[in-house]
CSV table of C-alpha atoms and ligand atoms in Angstrom, one decimal:
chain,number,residue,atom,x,y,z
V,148,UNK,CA,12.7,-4.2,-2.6
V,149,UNK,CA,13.1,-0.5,-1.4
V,150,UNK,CA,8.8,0.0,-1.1
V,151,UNK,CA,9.0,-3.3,0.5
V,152,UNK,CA,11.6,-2.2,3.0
V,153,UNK,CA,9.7,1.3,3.5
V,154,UNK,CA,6.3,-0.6,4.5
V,155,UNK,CA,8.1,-3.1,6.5
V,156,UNK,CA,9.7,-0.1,8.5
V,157,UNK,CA,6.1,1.5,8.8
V,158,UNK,CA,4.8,-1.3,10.3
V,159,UNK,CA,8.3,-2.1,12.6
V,160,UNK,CA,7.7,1.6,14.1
V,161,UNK,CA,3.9,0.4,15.0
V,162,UNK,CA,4.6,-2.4,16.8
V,163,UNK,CA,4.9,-3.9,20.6
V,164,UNK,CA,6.1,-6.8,22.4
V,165,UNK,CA,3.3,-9.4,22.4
V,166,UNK,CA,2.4,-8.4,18.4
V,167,UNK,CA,2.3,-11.6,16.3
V,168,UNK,CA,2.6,-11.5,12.2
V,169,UNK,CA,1.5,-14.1,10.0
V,170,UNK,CA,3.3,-13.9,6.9
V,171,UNK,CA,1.9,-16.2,4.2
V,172,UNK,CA,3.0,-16.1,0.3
V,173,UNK,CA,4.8,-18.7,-1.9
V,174,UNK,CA,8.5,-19.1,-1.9
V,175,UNK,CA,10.4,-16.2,-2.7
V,176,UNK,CA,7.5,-13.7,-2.6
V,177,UNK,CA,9.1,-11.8,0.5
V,178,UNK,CA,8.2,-12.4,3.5
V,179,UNK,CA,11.9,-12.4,4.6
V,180,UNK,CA,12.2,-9.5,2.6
V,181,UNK,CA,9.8,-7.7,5.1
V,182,UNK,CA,10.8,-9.1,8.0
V,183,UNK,CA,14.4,-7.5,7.3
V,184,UNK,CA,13.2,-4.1,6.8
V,185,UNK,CA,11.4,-5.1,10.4
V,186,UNK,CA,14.1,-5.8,11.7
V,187,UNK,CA,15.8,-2.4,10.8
V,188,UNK,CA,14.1,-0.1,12.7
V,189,UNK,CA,13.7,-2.3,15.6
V,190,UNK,CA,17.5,-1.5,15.7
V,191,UNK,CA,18.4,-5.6,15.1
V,192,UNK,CA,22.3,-5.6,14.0
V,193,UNK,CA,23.3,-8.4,12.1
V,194,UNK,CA,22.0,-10.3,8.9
V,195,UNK,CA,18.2,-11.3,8.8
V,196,UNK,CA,17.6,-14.3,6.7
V,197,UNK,CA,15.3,-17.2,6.2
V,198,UNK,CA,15.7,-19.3,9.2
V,199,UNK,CA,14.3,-22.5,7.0
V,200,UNK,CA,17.0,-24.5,8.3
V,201,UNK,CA,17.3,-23.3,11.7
V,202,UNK,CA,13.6,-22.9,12.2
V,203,UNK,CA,14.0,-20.2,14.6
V,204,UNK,CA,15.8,-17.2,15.4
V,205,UNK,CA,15.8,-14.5,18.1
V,206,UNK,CA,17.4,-11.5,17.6
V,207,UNK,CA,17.8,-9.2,19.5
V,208,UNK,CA,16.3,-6.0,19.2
V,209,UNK,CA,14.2,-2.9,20.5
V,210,UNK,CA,11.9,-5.2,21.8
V,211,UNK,CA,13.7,-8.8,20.5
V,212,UNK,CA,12.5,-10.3,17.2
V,213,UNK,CA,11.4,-13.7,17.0
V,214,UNK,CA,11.7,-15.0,13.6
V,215,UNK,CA,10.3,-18.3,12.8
V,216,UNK,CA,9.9,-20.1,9.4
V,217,UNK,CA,7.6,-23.1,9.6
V,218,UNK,CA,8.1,-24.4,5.7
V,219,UNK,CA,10.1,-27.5,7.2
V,220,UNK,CA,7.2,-28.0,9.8
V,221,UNK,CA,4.9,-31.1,9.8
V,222,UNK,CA,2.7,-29.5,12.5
V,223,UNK,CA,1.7,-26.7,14.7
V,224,UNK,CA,2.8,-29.2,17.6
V,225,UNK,CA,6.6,-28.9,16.1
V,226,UNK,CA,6.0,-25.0,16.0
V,227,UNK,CA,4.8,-24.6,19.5
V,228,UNK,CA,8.2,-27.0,20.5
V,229,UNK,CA,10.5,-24.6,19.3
V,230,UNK,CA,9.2,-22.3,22.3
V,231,UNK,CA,8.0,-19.6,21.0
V,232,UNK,CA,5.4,-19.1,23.5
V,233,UNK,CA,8.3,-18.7,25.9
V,234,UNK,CA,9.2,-15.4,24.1
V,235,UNK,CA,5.8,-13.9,22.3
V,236,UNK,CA,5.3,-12.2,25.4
V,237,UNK,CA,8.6,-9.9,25.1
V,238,UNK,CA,9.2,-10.3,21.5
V,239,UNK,CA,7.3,-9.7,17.8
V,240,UNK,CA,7.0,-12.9,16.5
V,241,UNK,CA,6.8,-13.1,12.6
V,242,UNK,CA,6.4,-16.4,11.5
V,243,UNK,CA,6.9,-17.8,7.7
V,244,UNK,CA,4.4,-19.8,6.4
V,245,UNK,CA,2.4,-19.3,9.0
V,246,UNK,CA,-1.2,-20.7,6.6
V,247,UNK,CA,0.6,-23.9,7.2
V,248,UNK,CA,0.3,-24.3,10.3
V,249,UNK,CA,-3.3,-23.0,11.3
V,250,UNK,CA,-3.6,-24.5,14.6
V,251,UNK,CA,-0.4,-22.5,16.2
V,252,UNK,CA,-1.4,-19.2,15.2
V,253,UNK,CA,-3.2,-17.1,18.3
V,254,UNK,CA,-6.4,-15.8,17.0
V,255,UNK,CA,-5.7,-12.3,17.4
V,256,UNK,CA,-2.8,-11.8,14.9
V,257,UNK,CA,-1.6,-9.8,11.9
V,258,UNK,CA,-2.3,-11.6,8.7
V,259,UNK,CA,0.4,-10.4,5.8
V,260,UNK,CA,-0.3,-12.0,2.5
V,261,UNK,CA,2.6,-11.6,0.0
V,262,UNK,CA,1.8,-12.0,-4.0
V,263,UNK,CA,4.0,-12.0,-6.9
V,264,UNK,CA,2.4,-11.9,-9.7
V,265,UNK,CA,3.8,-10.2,-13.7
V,266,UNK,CA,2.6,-6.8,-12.5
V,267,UNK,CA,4.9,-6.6,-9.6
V,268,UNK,CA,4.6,-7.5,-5.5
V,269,UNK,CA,1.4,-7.4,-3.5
V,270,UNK,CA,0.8,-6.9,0.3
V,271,UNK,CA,-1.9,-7.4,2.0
V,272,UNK,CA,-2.6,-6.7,5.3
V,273,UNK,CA,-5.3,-8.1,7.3
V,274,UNK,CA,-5.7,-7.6,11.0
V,275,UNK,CA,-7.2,-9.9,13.1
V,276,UNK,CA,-8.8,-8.9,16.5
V,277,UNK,CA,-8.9,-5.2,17.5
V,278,UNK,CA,-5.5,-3.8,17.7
V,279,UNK,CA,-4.6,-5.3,14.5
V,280,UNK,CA,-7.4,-3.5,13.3
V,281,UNK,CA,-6.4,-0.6,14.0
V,282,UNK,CA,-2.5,-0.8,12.8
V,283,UNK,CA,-4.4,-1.8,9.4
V,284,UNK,CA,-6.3,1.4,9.6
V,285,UNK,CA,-3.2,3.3,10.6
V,286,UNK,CA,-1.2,2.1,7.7
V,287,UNK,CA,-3.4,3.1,5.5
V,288,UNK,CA,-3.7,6.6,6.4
V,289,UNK,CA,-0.1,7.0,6.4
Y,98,ATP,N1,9.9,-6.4,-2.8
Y,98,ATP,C1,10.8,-7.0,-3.5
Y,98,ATP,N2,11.3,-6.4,-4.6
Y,98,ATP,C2,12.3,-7.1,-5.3
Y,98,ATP,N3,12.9,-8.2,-4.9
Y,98,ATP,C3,12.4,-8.8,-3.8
Y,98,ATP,C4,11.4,-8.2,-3.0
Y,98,ATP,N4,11.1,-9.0,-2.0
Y,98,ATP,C5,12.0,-10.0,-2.1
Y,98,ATP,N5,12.8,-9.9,-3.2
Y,98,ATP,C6,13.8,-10.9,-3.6
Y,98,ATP,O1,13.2,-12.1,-3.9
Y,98,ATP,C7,14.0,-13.1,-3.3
Y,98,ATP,C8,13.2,-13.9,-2.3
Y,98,ATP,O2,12.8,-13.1,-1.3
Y,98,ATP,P1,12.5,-13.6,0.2
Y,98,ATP,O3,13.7,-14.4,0.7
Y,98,ATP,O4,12.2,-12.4,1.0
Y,98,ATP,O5,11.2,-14.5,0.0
Y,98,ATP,P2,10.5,-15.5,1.0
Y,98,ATP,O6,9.1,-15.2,0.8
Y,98,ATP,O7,11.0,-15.3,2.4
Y,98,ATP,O8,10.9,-16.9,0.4
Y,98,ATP,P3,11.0,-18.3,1.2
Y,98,ATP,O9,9.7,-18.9,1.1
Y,98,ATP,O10,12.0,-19.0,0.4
Y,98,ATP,O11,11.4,-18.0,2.6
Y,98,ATP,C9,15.2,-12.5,-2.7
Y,98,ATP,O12,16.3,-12.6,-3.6
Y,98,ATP,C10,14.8,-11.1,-2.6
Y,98,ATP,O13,16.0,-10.2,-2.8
Y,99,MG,MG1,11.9,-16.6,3.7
């Protein structure tokens, strides 16, 4: 939990308004779990958790933090409802489940694939469109 924390603060320190994450893995492989340690440094007070009731949540934060779970979602129509276009602009938008709901995701977006397997956790990180590219790149030199 601490390593997946650590990256997830990594990243957080990379990151501007506008930036969209894509967190795909299978329930309870941590995408939550990253978006918390997100949340940390971009100085968010209060308790990050699945918003898989609530669909959405905005916190507020250094920029805001839009967190959206779309595991309850039929559709990227329902996704695009809950207005989160109204805030990608001035927020980070990490969205749960996002591989189920293809046709909401903007094309240029960070792609965080979350495994658990017997070995232990798995992140991957795939970056879509050049300055995703280059936060890959960056987090790997680190
Ligand atoms: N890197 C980790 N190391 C150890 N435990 C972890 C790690 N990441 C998550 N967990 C634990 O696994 C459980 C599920 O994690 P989390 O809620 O982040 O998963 P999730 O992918 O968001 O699941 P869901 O699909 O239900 O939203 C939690 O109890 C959490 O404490
Ligand atoms: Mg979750």
């Amino acid at each position: 939990m601490e390593e997946t924390h650590e990256l997830a603060r990594r990243l957080g320190r990379m990151l501007a308004p506008g930036d969209f994450l894509a967190l795909i893995g299978p329930l309870g492989a941590g995408k939550t779990a990253l978006v918390q340690g997100l949340a940390e440094v971009l100085g968010v007070e209060g308790a990050v958790t699945s918003p898989t009731f609530v669909l959405m949540r905005l916190h507020r934060g250094e920029p805001a933090l839009c967190h959206v779970d779309a595991y309850r979602l039929a559709s990227a129509a329902e996704i695009l409802d809950l207005g989160i276009e109204d805030w990608a602009e001035e927020s980070i938008v990490a969205l749960e489940w996002a591989d189920t709901v293809p046709d909401a995701l903007p094309e240029q977006r960070l792609e965080i694939r979350l495994e658990y397997t017997d070995d232990g956790r798995r992140i991957h990180f795939r970056g879509m469109g050049p300055r995703y590219a280059a936060i890959v790149e960056q987090m790997r030199k680190q």
